[in-house]
């Protein structure tokens, strides 16, 4: 049997998709269809995800068993870029007992009556838990900015808040990884059309998505500022080429595996000698 | 009838008890028995609180009616210094509908499984609300430090976190005032003895209080660093001489009145002409 093509593994601090802290991101210089880290094709790439998802499952189990660290994964993207699909595919082998997905929609009345980080902080992972933010506090410097929901004087201060907030979480024992799923405007067109055409996907279509699409370049500029200003050593951003779903899944899985492996976790040492215990 | 002695009113940014941001606090140079802002005696001082408490009640009602701003009052002190008494006396005329007191005790298991600001952030005031923190996140750089509940490497980073956290709250519309109730070690001795002797106060006594008392100077040094490093324009600390309860109440009330008056609040303008509405 032929060997499967391999996904190139790269140290995280030199990863080609890492937004190096302090550098400026130009999204139009990053090809959303790039797939240079994997030499195989779509079908091979889909198969290659299977062992990666299993490895992620094992690592999550270890995180849960150890019960001392926490992992926060932040997903941000334009509509249809694949946040839901990433969660379904990449986290497929994780155990629901220790994984929690939090989707941040338009804020409710009690949420609006507090600062924007209030609802976010309440949902951060606890010891042993993996939490995935499907959208996040970054909407408060993205959609809020592009749609004018708050004046610049208000949202412009949030970059500092967010850096501080994430640094605090990390100082206190949380690991944070942030992914921006990068698709082309043309790819979004196709995916929106599919949502309209497919009766089983139509529920995901929202006419307001077209209003956001009409502001595509405003969103790209807002994302560029976010990525440039909030990628830190403590909480790095990765810009994931996401036109190819299978490639997106492979790259994210690999980064998560390398991140979790870096935590050097161990199963808790029992305080008994298992050989001396007789179960009758 | 003779005029009542008056409490001297002083602009907040020049208040003698304000910890000017960036300056170093020396608690042993602040007399806990000071009462130089009020020329009356104890009995007159107690009477003088009545109109102040009423004014605070009116201001809280306005804050609630307007429903757009939030007030967070932080109380920190050594045991017996009067946190509970301050709440009872100063907030006496506020309406429970819009005031919430949160006492932070030893953290629970779910609280310990998160960062130390998690439980605190969840309790910050909402629009229109006054929230009083009876102890607070400052315990995480005070008792945690003095009792060695976390290593220095951990707690020493928290001064930055806390400054950032409070700045964020203020940027997003919350007003923060922080009071350290300053008593002498001798005064604490008397109050602890009273708690032991009085059957109706004995429930407040905790033998562990004596362990903290034995670490008096460690606590004073820890407080000095906290006050010096976390008094900011956004969230100032006031060191309140608190050996005299009536004086403590007067000074805190006056500072709160001046702080709330500074918010320049107004009742919401009705969107109807009340003269044209007939209630039948």
Coordinates of C-alpha atoms in Angstrom, one line a residue:
Chain A
X1 CA 0.0 0.0 0.0
X2 CA 1.3 3.4 -0.9
X3 CA 2.2 5.9 1.9
X4 CA -0.3 8.7 2.4
X5 CA 1.0 12.2 1.5
X6 CA 2.1 14.0 4.6
X7 CA 1.1 17.3 6.1
X8 CA 4.2 19.4 6.6
X9 CA 4.7 20.0 10.3
X10 CA 6.3 23.3 11.3
X11 CA 7.2 24.8 14.6
X12 CA 4.4 27.1 15.7
X13 CA 6.5 30.2 16.1
X14 CA 7.6 29.9 12.5
X15 CA 4.3 28.8 11.1
X16 CA 3.6 30.4 7.7
X17 CA 0.1 31.2 8.7
X18 CA 1.0 32.7 12.1
X19 CA 0.4 36.4 12.3
X20 CA 3.8 37.4 13.8
X21 CA 3.1 39.7 16.7
X22 CA 3.8 43.3 15.8
X23 CA 3.6 42.8 12.0
X24 CA 1.0 44.2 9.7
X25 CA -1.4 41.8 7.9
X26 CA -2.4 42.3 4.3
X27 CA -5.2 39.8 3.5
X28 CA -5.0 40.4 -0.2
X29 CA -1.5 39.0 -0.1
X30 CA -2.6 35.7 1.4
X31 CA -4.0 33.3 -1.1
X32 CA -7.3 31.8 0.3
X33 CA -6.8 28.8 -2.0
X34 CA -3.2 28.1 -0.8
X35 CA -2.5 24.5 0.1
X36 CA 1.3 24.3 0.0
X37 CA 1.7 22.5 3.3
X38 CA 0.0 19.3 1.9
X39 CA 1.1 17.5 -1.2
X40 CA -2.0 15.3 -1.5
X41 CA -5.3 16.0 -3.2
X42 CA -8.7 16.5 -1.8
X43 CA -9.6 12.9 -1.3
X44 CA -6.2 12.1 0.3
X45 CA -6.6 15.2 2.4
X46 CA -9.9 14.1 3.8
X47 CA -8.4 10.7 4.7
X48 CA -5.4 12.4 6.4
X49 CA -7.8 14.2 8.8
X50 CA -8.9 10.9 10.4
X51 CA -5.7 10.2 12.4
X52 CA -5.3 13.9 13.3
X53 CA -8.8 14.1 14.7
X54 CA -8.1 11.0 16.7
X55 CA -5.0 12.5 18.1
X56 CA -6.9 15.6 19.0
X57 CA -9.4 13.4 20.8
X58 CA -6.6 11.8 22.8
X59 CA -5.1 15.2 23.7
X60 CA -8.5 16.5 24.8
X61 CA -9.0 13.4 27.0
X62 CA -5.6 14.1 28.6
X63 CA -6.5 17.7 29.2
X64 CA -9.7 16.6 30.9
X65 CA -8.1 13.9 32.9
X66 CA -5.4 16.2 34.2
X67 CA -7.9 18.9 34.9
X68 CA -5.4 21.7 35.4
X69 CA -5.1 23.5 32.0
X70 CA -7.7 25.1 29.8
X71 CA -7.9 25.6 26.0
X72 CA -9.7 28.4 24.3
X73 CA -10.1 28.3 20.5
X74 CA -11.4 31.4 18.8
X75 CA -12.9 31.2 15.3
X76 CA -13.6 34.3 13.3
X77 CA -14.5 34.6 9.7
X78 CA -16.7 36.1 7.1
X79 CA -20.1 34.3 6.5
X80 CA -19.8 30.8 4.9
X81 CA -16.1 30.7 5.6
X82 CA -16.5 27.5 7.5
X83 CA -16.7 28.1 11.3
X84 CA -19.4 25.5 11.8
X85 CA -17.7 23.0 9.5
X86 CA -14.4 23.4 11.3
X87 CA -16.1 22.7 14.6
X88 CA -17.9 19.6 13.2
X89 CA -14.8 18.1 11.5
X90 CA -11.8 19.1 13.6
X91 CA -13.4 18.5 16.9
X92 CA -15.2 15.3 15.7
X93 CA -13.3 12.9 18.0
X94 CA -13.3 15.1 21.1
X95 CA -15.6 14.1 24.0
X96 CA -18.6 16.3 24.5
X97 CA -18.0 16.0 28.3
X98 CA -15.0 18.3 28.1
X99 CA -15.7 20.4 25.0
X100 CA -18.0 23.4 24.9
X101 CA -18.9 25.4 21.8
X102 CA -20.2 28.9 22.5
X103 CA -21.8 30.8 19.6
X104 CA -21.9 34.6 20.2
X105 CA -24.9 36.0 18.4
X106 CA -26.3 39.5 18.5
X107 CA -26.1 40.5 22.2
X108 CA -29.2 40.2 24.4
X109 CA -30.6 43.0 26.6
X110 CA -28.8 41.9 29.7
X111 CA -25.6 41.5 27.7
X112 CA -26.0 45.0 26.2
X113 CA -26.5 46.4 29.7
X114 CA -22.9 45.4 30.6
X115 CA -19.5 45.9 29.0
X116 CA -18.9 43.8 25.9
X117 CA -16.5 41.4 27.6
X118 CA -19.0 40.5 30.3
X119 CA -20.7 37.8 28.3
X120 CA -17.4 36.5 26.9
X121 CA -15.6 36.2 30.2
X122 CA -18.5 34.3 31.7
X123 CA -17.9 31.6 29.0
X124 CA -14.2 31.0 29.1
X125 CA -13.0 27.4 29.7
X126 CA -12.7 26.0 33.2
X127 CA -9.9 23.7 34.3
X128 CA -9.7 20.6 32.0
X129 CA -12.0 22.1 29.4
X130 CA -11.8 23.0 25.7
X131 CA -14.0 25.9 24.7
X132 CA -14.5 26.9 21.2
X133 CA -15.8 30.5 20.5
X134 CA -17.8 30.5 17.3
X135 CA -17.5 34.3 16.9
X136 CA -16.3 36.1 19.9
X137 CA -15.4 39.5 21.5
X138 CA -13.7 40.3 18.2
X139 CA -17.1 41.0 16.8
X140 CA -17.0 44.1 19.1
X141 CA -14.2 45.5 17.0
X142 CA -15.4 44.1 13.6
X143 CA -19.2 44.1 13.0
X144 CA -19.6 46.9 15.6
X145 CA -17.1 49.0 13.7
X146 CA -18.2 48.2 10.1
X147 CA -21.9 48.6 10.9
X148 CA -21.4 51.6 13.1
X149 CA -23.0 50.1 16.2
X150 CA -20.6 52.1 18.4
X151 CA -18.6 55.3 17.8
X152 CA -14.9 55.0 17.0
X153 CA -14.0 56.6 20.3
X154 CA -15.6 53.5 22.0
X155 CA -14.4 50.6 19.8
X156 CA -10.9 52.0 19.3
X157 CA -10.1 51.4 22.9
X158 CA -11.0 47.8 22.8
X159 CA -7.8 46.6 21.2
X160 CA -6.0 47.3 24.4
X161 CA -8.8 45.8 26.5
X162 CA -8.7 42.6 24.5
X163 CA -5.0 42.2 24.6
X164 CA -5.1 42.7 28.4
X165 CA -8.0 40.4 28.8
X166 CA -6.4 37.6 26.8
X167 CA -3.0 38.1 28.6
X168 CA -4.7 37.8 31.9
X169 CA -6.4 34.5 30.9
X170 CA -3.1 33.1 29.7
X171 CA -1.2 34.3 32.8
X172 CA -3.8 32.5 34.9
X173 CA -3.4 29.2 33.0
X174 CA -5.5 29.3 29.8
X175 CA -4.0 28.5 26.4
X176 CA -5.5 30.6 23.6
X177 CA -5.4 29.9 19.8
X178 CA -7.2 32.1 17.3
X179 CA -8.1 31.3 13.8
X180 CA -9.2 33.6 11.0
X181 CA -10.7 31.5 8.2
X182 CA -9.7 33.3 5.1
X183 CA -11.9 32.8 2.0
X184 CA -12.1 34.7 -1.3
X185 CA -15.1 36.9 -2.2
X186 CA -15.7 34.6 -5.2
X187 CA -15.7 31.5 -2.9
X188 CA -18.3 33.2 -0.7
X189 CA -20.5 33.8 -3.7
X190 CA -20.6 30.2 -4.6
X191 CA -21.2 29.1 -1.0
X192 CA -24.1 31.6 -0.5
X193 CA -25.6 30.4 -3.8
X194 CA -25.4 26.8 -2.6
X195 CA -27.2 27.8 0.6
X196 CA -29.9 29.3 -1.5
X197 CA -30.2 26.4 -3.8
X198 CA -30.0 23.5 -1.3
X199 CA -33.2 23.0 0.7
X200 CA -31.2 21.5 3.5
X201 CA -28.8 24.4 3.7
X202 CA -31.3 27.2 3.1
X203 CA -32.0 27.7 6.8
X204 CA -28.4 29.0 7.2
X205 CA -29.0 31.7 4.7
X206 CA -29.8 35.1 6.0
X207 CA -30.6 38.0 3.7
X208 CA -28.5 40.2 6.0
X209 CA -25.5 38.2 4.9
X210 CA -25.7 40.0 1.6
X211 CA -25.5 43.4 3.4
X212 CA -22.3 42.2 5.0
X213 CA -21.1 40.9 1.6
X214 CA -21.6 44.3 0.1
X215 CA -19.2 45.6 2.8
X216 CA -16.6 43.0 2.0
X217 CA -13.7 45.3 1.7
X218 CA -14.6 47.2 4.9
X219 CA -14.6 43.9 6.8
X220 CA -11.3 42.9 5.3
X221 CA -9.8 46.1 6.4
X222 CA -11.3 45.7 9.9
X223 CA -10.0 42.2 10.1
X224 CA -6.5 43.3 9.0
X225 CA -6.4 45.8 11.9
X226 CA -7.6 43.2 14.4
X227 CA -5.2 40.6 13.2
X228 CA -2.3 43.0 13.2
X229 CA -3.0 44.5 16.6
X230 CA -4.2 41.5 18.6
X231 CA -1.9 38.7 17.6
X232 CA 0.4 38.3 20.6
X233 CA 2.8 35.7 21.9
X234 CA 0.2 34.9 24.5
X235 CA -2.7 34.6 22.1
X236 CA -1.6 34.3 18.5
X237 CA -3.8 34.6 15.4
X238 CA -3.4 32.2 12.4
X239 CA -4.8 33.2 9.1
X240 CA -6.0 29.9 7.6
X241 CA -6.5 29.6 3.8
X242 CA -10.0 28.3 3.8
X243 CA -11.2 28.0 0.2
X244 CA -10.5 24.3 0.4
X245 CA -12.4 22.9 3.4
X246 CA -10.3 19.7 3.7
X247 CA -7.1 21.8 3.8
X248 CA -8.5 24.2 6.3
X249 CA -9.3 21.2 8.6
X250 CA -5.9 19.7 8.2
X251 CA -4.0 22.9 9.0
X252 CA -6.1 23.8 12.0
X253 CA -5.9 20.2 13.4
X254 CA -2.1 20.2 13.1
X255 CA -1.8 23.6 14.8
X256 CA -4.1 22.5 17.6
X257 CA -2.2 19.2 18.1
X258 CA 1.1 21.0 18.2
X259 CA -0.3 23.6 20.7
X260 CA -1.7 20.9 23.0
X261 CA 1.4 18.8 22.8
X262 CA 3.3 21.8 23.8
X263 CA 1.4 21.8 27.1
X264 CA 3.4 18.8 28.2
X265 CA 0.5 17.3 30.0
X266 CA 0.5 14.1 32.0
X267 CA -2.2 11.9 33.4
X268 CA -2.6 12.5 37.2
X269 CA -0.3 10.3 39.3
X270 CA -2.5 7.9 41.4
X271 CA -1.9 8.2 45.2
X272 CA -2.3 4.5 45.5
X273 CA -0.4 1.4 44.2
X274 CA -2.7 0.0 41.6
X275 CA -0.9 -3.4 41.9
X276 CA -1.9 -3.7 45.5
X277 CA -5.5 -3.0 45.0
X278 CA -7.7 -6.0 44.5
X279 CA -11.1 -5.5 43.0
X280 CA -13.3 -8.3 44.1
Chain B
X1 CA -31.8 76.6 66.3
X2 CA -28.0 76.5 65.9
X3 CA -26.6 75.5 62.5
X4 CA -25.1 72.1 62.3
X5 CA -21.4 71.8 61.8
X6 CA -20.5 71.3 58.2
X7 CA -18.5 68.6 56.5
X8 CA -15.8 70.3 54.4
X9 CA -16.5 69.6 50.7
X10 CA -13.4 69.3 48.5
X11 CA -13.0 68.6 44.8
X12 CA -12.3 64.9 44.3
X13 CA -9.1 65.3 42.5
X14 CA -7.6 67.2 45.4
X15 CA -9.2 65.2 48.1
X16 CA -6.9 64.7 51.1
X17 CA -7.8 61.0 51.2
X18 CA -7.4 60.3 47.5
X19 CA -4.4 58.1 46.6
X20 CA -3.0 60.3 43.8
X21 CA -2.2 58.0 40.9
X22 CA 1.5 57.2 40.7
X23 CA 2.3 58.2 44.3
X24 CA 3.4 55.8 47.0
X25 CA 1.2 55.2 50.0
X26 CA 2.6 55.0 53.6
X27 CA -0.3 53.8 55.8
X28 CA 1.6 54.6 59.0
X29 CA 1.7 58.3 58.0
X30 CA -2.1 58.4 57.7
X31 CA -3.9 58.8 61.1
X32 CA -6.8 56.3 61.3
X33 CA -8.3 58.6 63.9
X34 CA -8.2 61.7 61.8
X35 CA -11.4 63.7 61.5
X36 CA -10.2 67.1 60.3
X37 CA -12.8 67.5 57.6
X38 CA -15.6 67.7 60.1
X39 CA -15.7 70.2 62.9
X40 CA -18.5 68.6 64.9
X41 CA -18.5 65.8 67.5
X42 CA -19.8 62.3 67.2
X43 CA -23.4 63.1 68.0
X44 CA -23.5 65.9 65.5
X45 CA -21.7 63.7 63.0
X46 CA -24.3 61.0 63.2
X47 CA -27.0 63.6 62.6
X48 CA -25.1 65.0 59.7
X49 CA -25.2 61.7 57.9
X50 CA -29.0 61.8 57.6
X51 CA -29.2 64.4 54.8
X52 CA -26.2 62.9 53.1
X53 CA -27.8 59.4 53.0
X54 CA -31.0 60.9 51.6
X55 CA -29.1 62.7 48.9
X56 CA -27.4 59.5 48.0
X57 CA -30.8 57.8 47.8
X58 CA -31.9 60.5 45.3
X59 CA -28.8 60.1 43.2
X60 CA -29.2 56.4 43.1
X61 CA -32.9 56.8 42.1
X62 CA -31.7 59.0 39.2
X63 CA -29.1 56.5 38.1
X64 CA -31.7 53.8 38.1
X65 CA -34.3 56.0 36.2
X66 CA -31.8 57.0 33.6
X67 CA -30.6 53.4 33.2
X68 CA -27.4 54.3 31.3
X69 CA -24.6 54.4 33.8
X70 CA -23.3 52.0 36.4
X71 CA -21.6 52.6 39.7
X72 CA -19.2 50.1 41.3
X73 CA -18.0 50.7 44.8
X74 CA -15.2 48.6 46.1
X75 CA -14.7 48.2 49.9
X76 CA -11.5 46.7 51.2
X77 CA -10.2 46.6 54.8
X78 CA -8.7 44.6 57.6
X79 CA -11.2 42.6 59.7
X80 CA -13.6 44.8 61.8
X81 CA -12.7 47.9 59.9
X82 CA -16.3 48.5 59.1
X83 CA -17.1 47.2 55.6
X84 CA -20.5 45.9 56.7
X85 CA -21.3 49.0 58.8
X86 CA -20.5 51.3 55.9
X87 CA -22.9 49.4 53.7
X88 CA -25.6 49.5 56.3
X89 CA -25.2 53.2 57.1
X90 CA -24.1 54.9 53.9
X91 CA -26.4 53.0 51.5
X92 CA -29.3 53.1 54.0
X93 CA -31.5 55.3 51.8
X94 CA -30.8 53.6 48.5
X95 CA -33.5 51.5 47.0
X96 CA -32.8 47.7 47.0
X97 CA -34.2 47.5 43.5
X98 CA -31.2 49.2 42.1
X99 CA -28.4 48.3 44.6
X100 CA -26.6 45.0 44.9
X101 CA -24.1 44.1 47.5
X102 CA -21.7 41.3 46.5
X103 CA -19.5 39.7 49.2
X104 CA -16.6 37.8 47.9
X105 CA -15.7 35.0 50.3
X106 CA -13.2 32.2 49.9
X107 CA -13.6 31.0 46.3
X108 CA -15.7 28.0 45.5
X109 CA -14.6 25.0 43.4
X110 CA -16.0 26.4 40.1
X111 CA -14.5 29.8 40.9
X112 CA -11.1 28.2 41.5
X113 CA -11.3 26.4 38.2
X114 CA -11.3 29.8 36.4
X115 CA -9.1 32.8 36.5
X116 CA -9.6 35.0 39.6
X117 CA -11.4 37.8 37.7
X118 CA -14.1 35.4 36.4
X119 CA -16.3 35.5 39.4
X120 CA -15.7 39.2 39.8
X121 CA -16.5 40.2 36.2
X122 CA -19.8 38.3 36.4
X123 CA -20.9 40.5 39.2
X124 CA -20.2 44.0 37.9
X125 CA -23.1 46.4 37.8
X126 CA -25.5 46.6 34.8
X127 CA -26.9 49.8 33.4
X128 CA -28.7 51.8 36.1
X129 CA -27.3 49.7 38.9
X130 CA -25.1 50.4 42.0
X131 CA -23.0 47.5 43.0
X132 CA -21.0 47.3 46.2
X133 CA -18.1 44.8 46.4
X134 CA -17.6 43.8 50.0
X135 CA -14.1 42.5 49.4
X136 CA -13.2 42.0 45.8
X137 CA -10.5 41.0 43.3
X138 CA -8.1 42.8 45.5
X139 CA -8.1 39.8 47.8
X140 CA -6.2 38.1 45.0
X141 CA -3.3 40.4 45.6
X142 CA -3.7 40.7 49.3
X143 CA -4.7 37.6 51.2
X144 CA -3.4 35.4 48.4
X145 CA -0.1 37.1 48.8
X146 CA 0.1 37.3 52.6
X147 CA -1.1 33.8 53.1
X148 CA 1.0 32.4 50.2
X149 CA -2.1 30.9 48.3
X150 CA -0.3 31.6 45.0
X151 CA 3.4 32.1 44.1
X152 CA 4.7 35.6 43.6
X153 CA 5.2 34.8 39.9
X154 CA 1.4 34.4 39.7
X155 CA 0.1 37.3 41.8
X156 CA 2.6 39.9 40.8
X157 CA 1.2 40.0 37.3
X158 CA -2.3 40.8 38.7
X159 CA -1.7 44.5 39.2
X160 CA -1.5 44.9 35.5
X161 CA -4.6 42.7 34.9
X162 CA -6.6 44.7 37.5
X163 CA -5.6 48.1 36.1
X164 CA -6.6 46.9 32.6
X165 CA -9.9 45.3 33.8
X166 CA -11.0 48.4 35.7
X167 CA -10.0 50.7 32.8
X168 CA -12.1 48.5 30.5
X169 CA -15.1 48.8 32.7
X170 CA -14.7 52.5 32.9
X171 CA -14.2 52.9 29.1
X172 CA -17.4 51.0 28.7
X173 CA -19.5 53.2 31.0
X174 CA -19.0 52.1 34.6
X175 CA -17.8 54.5 37.3
X176 CA -15.6 53.0 39.9
X177 CA -14.7 54.3 43.4
X178 CA -12.6 52.3 45.8
X179 CA -12.3 52.8 49.6
X180 CA -9.8 51.3 51.9
X181 CA -11.1 51.6 55.5
X182 CA -8.1 52.4 57.6
X183 CA -8.1 51.5 61.3
X184 CA -5.3 51.1 63.8
X185 CA -4.2 47.8 65.2
X186 CA -5.3 49.0 68.7
X187 CA -8.8 49.8 67.4
X188 CA -9.0 46.4 65.8
X189 CA -8.1 44.8 69.2
X190 CA -11.0 46.6 70.9
X191 CA -13.5 45.7 68.1
X192 CA -12.4 42.0 68.2
X193 CA -12.8 42.0 71.9
X194 CA -16.3 43.5 71.6
X195 CA -17.2 40.7 69.1
X196 CA -16.1 38.1 71.6
X197 CA -17.9 39.8 74.5
X198 CA -21.2 40.6 72.9
X199 CA -23.5 37.6 72.3
X200 CA -25.2 39.3 69.4
X201 CA -21.9 40.1 67.7
X202 CA -20.1 36.8 68.5
X203 CA -21.2 35.2 65.2
X204 CA -19.0 37.6 63.3
X205 CA -15.9 36.4 65.2
X206 CA -13.7 33.9 63.4
X207 CA -10.6 32.5 65.2
X208 CA -8.8 32.8 61.8
X209 CA -9.2 36.6 62.2
X210 CA -6.5 36.3 64.9
X211 CA -4.1 34.7 62.4
X212 CA -4.6 37.6 60.0
X213 CA -4.1 40.0 62.9
X214 CA -0.8 38.3 63.7
X215 CA 0.2 39.2 60.1
X216 CA -0.9 42.9 60.5
X217 CA 2.2 44.5 59.2
X218 CA 2.4 42.0 56.2
X219 CA -1.2 43.1 55.3
X220 CA -0.4 46.8 55.7
X221 CA 2.6 46.4 53.3
X222 CA 0.5 44.4 50.8
X223 CA -2.2 47.1 51.0
X224 CA 0.3 49.9 50.5
X225 CA 1.5 48.2 47.3
X226 CA -2.1 47.7 46.1
X227 CA -3.1 51.3 46.8
X228 CA 0.1 52.7 45.2
X229 CA -0.2 50.6 42.1
X230 CA -3.9 50.5 41.4
X231 CA -5.1 53.9 42.1
X232 CA -5.8 55.4 38.7
X233 CA -7.7 58.3 37.2
X234 CA -10.2 55.8 36.0
X235 CA -10.6 54.0 39.3
X236 CA -9.2 55.9 42.3
X237 CA -8.6 54.6 45.8
X238 CA -9.4 56.7 48.8
X239 CA -7.9 55.8 52.2
X240 CA -10.6 56.6 54.7
X241 CA -9.6 57.1 58.4
X242 CA -12.0 54.7 60.0
X243 CA -11.4 54.5 63.7
X244 CA -14.4 56.8 64.1
X245 CA -17.4 55.1 62.4
X246 CA -19.5 58.2 62.1
X247 CA -16.6 60.1 60.4
X248 CA -15.9 57.2 58.1
X249 CA -19.6 57.3 57.0
X250 CA -19.6 61.1 56.5
X251 CA -16.5 61.1 54.3
X252 CA -17.5 58.1 52.2
X253 CA -21.0 59.6 51.7
X254 CA -19.6 62.9 50.6
X255 CA -17.2 61.3 48.1
X256 CA -20.0 59.2 46.7
X257 CA -22.3 62.2 46.4
X258 CA -19.7 64.2 44.6
X259 CA -18.8 61.3 42.3
X260 CA -22.4 60.7 41.3
X261 CA -23.2 64.4 40.9
X262 CA -20.2 64.5 38.5
X263 CA -22.0 62.0 36.2
X264 CA -24.4 64.9 35.3
X265 CA -27.3 62.5 35.0
X266 CA -30.8 63.5 34.0
X267 CA -34.2 61.8 34.1
X268 CA -35.1 60.4 30.7
X269 CA -37.0 62.8 28.6
X270 CA -40.5 61.5 27.9
X271 CA -41.4 61.0 24.3
X272 CA -45.0 62.2 25.0
X273 CA -46.5 65.5 26.1
X274 CA -47.6 64.7 29.7
X275 CA -50.0 67.7 29.6
X276 CA -51.9 66.2 26.7
X277 CA -52.4 62.8 28.3
X278 CA -55.6 62.3 30.3
X279 CA -55.7 59.5 32.7
X280 CA -59.3 58.5 33.1

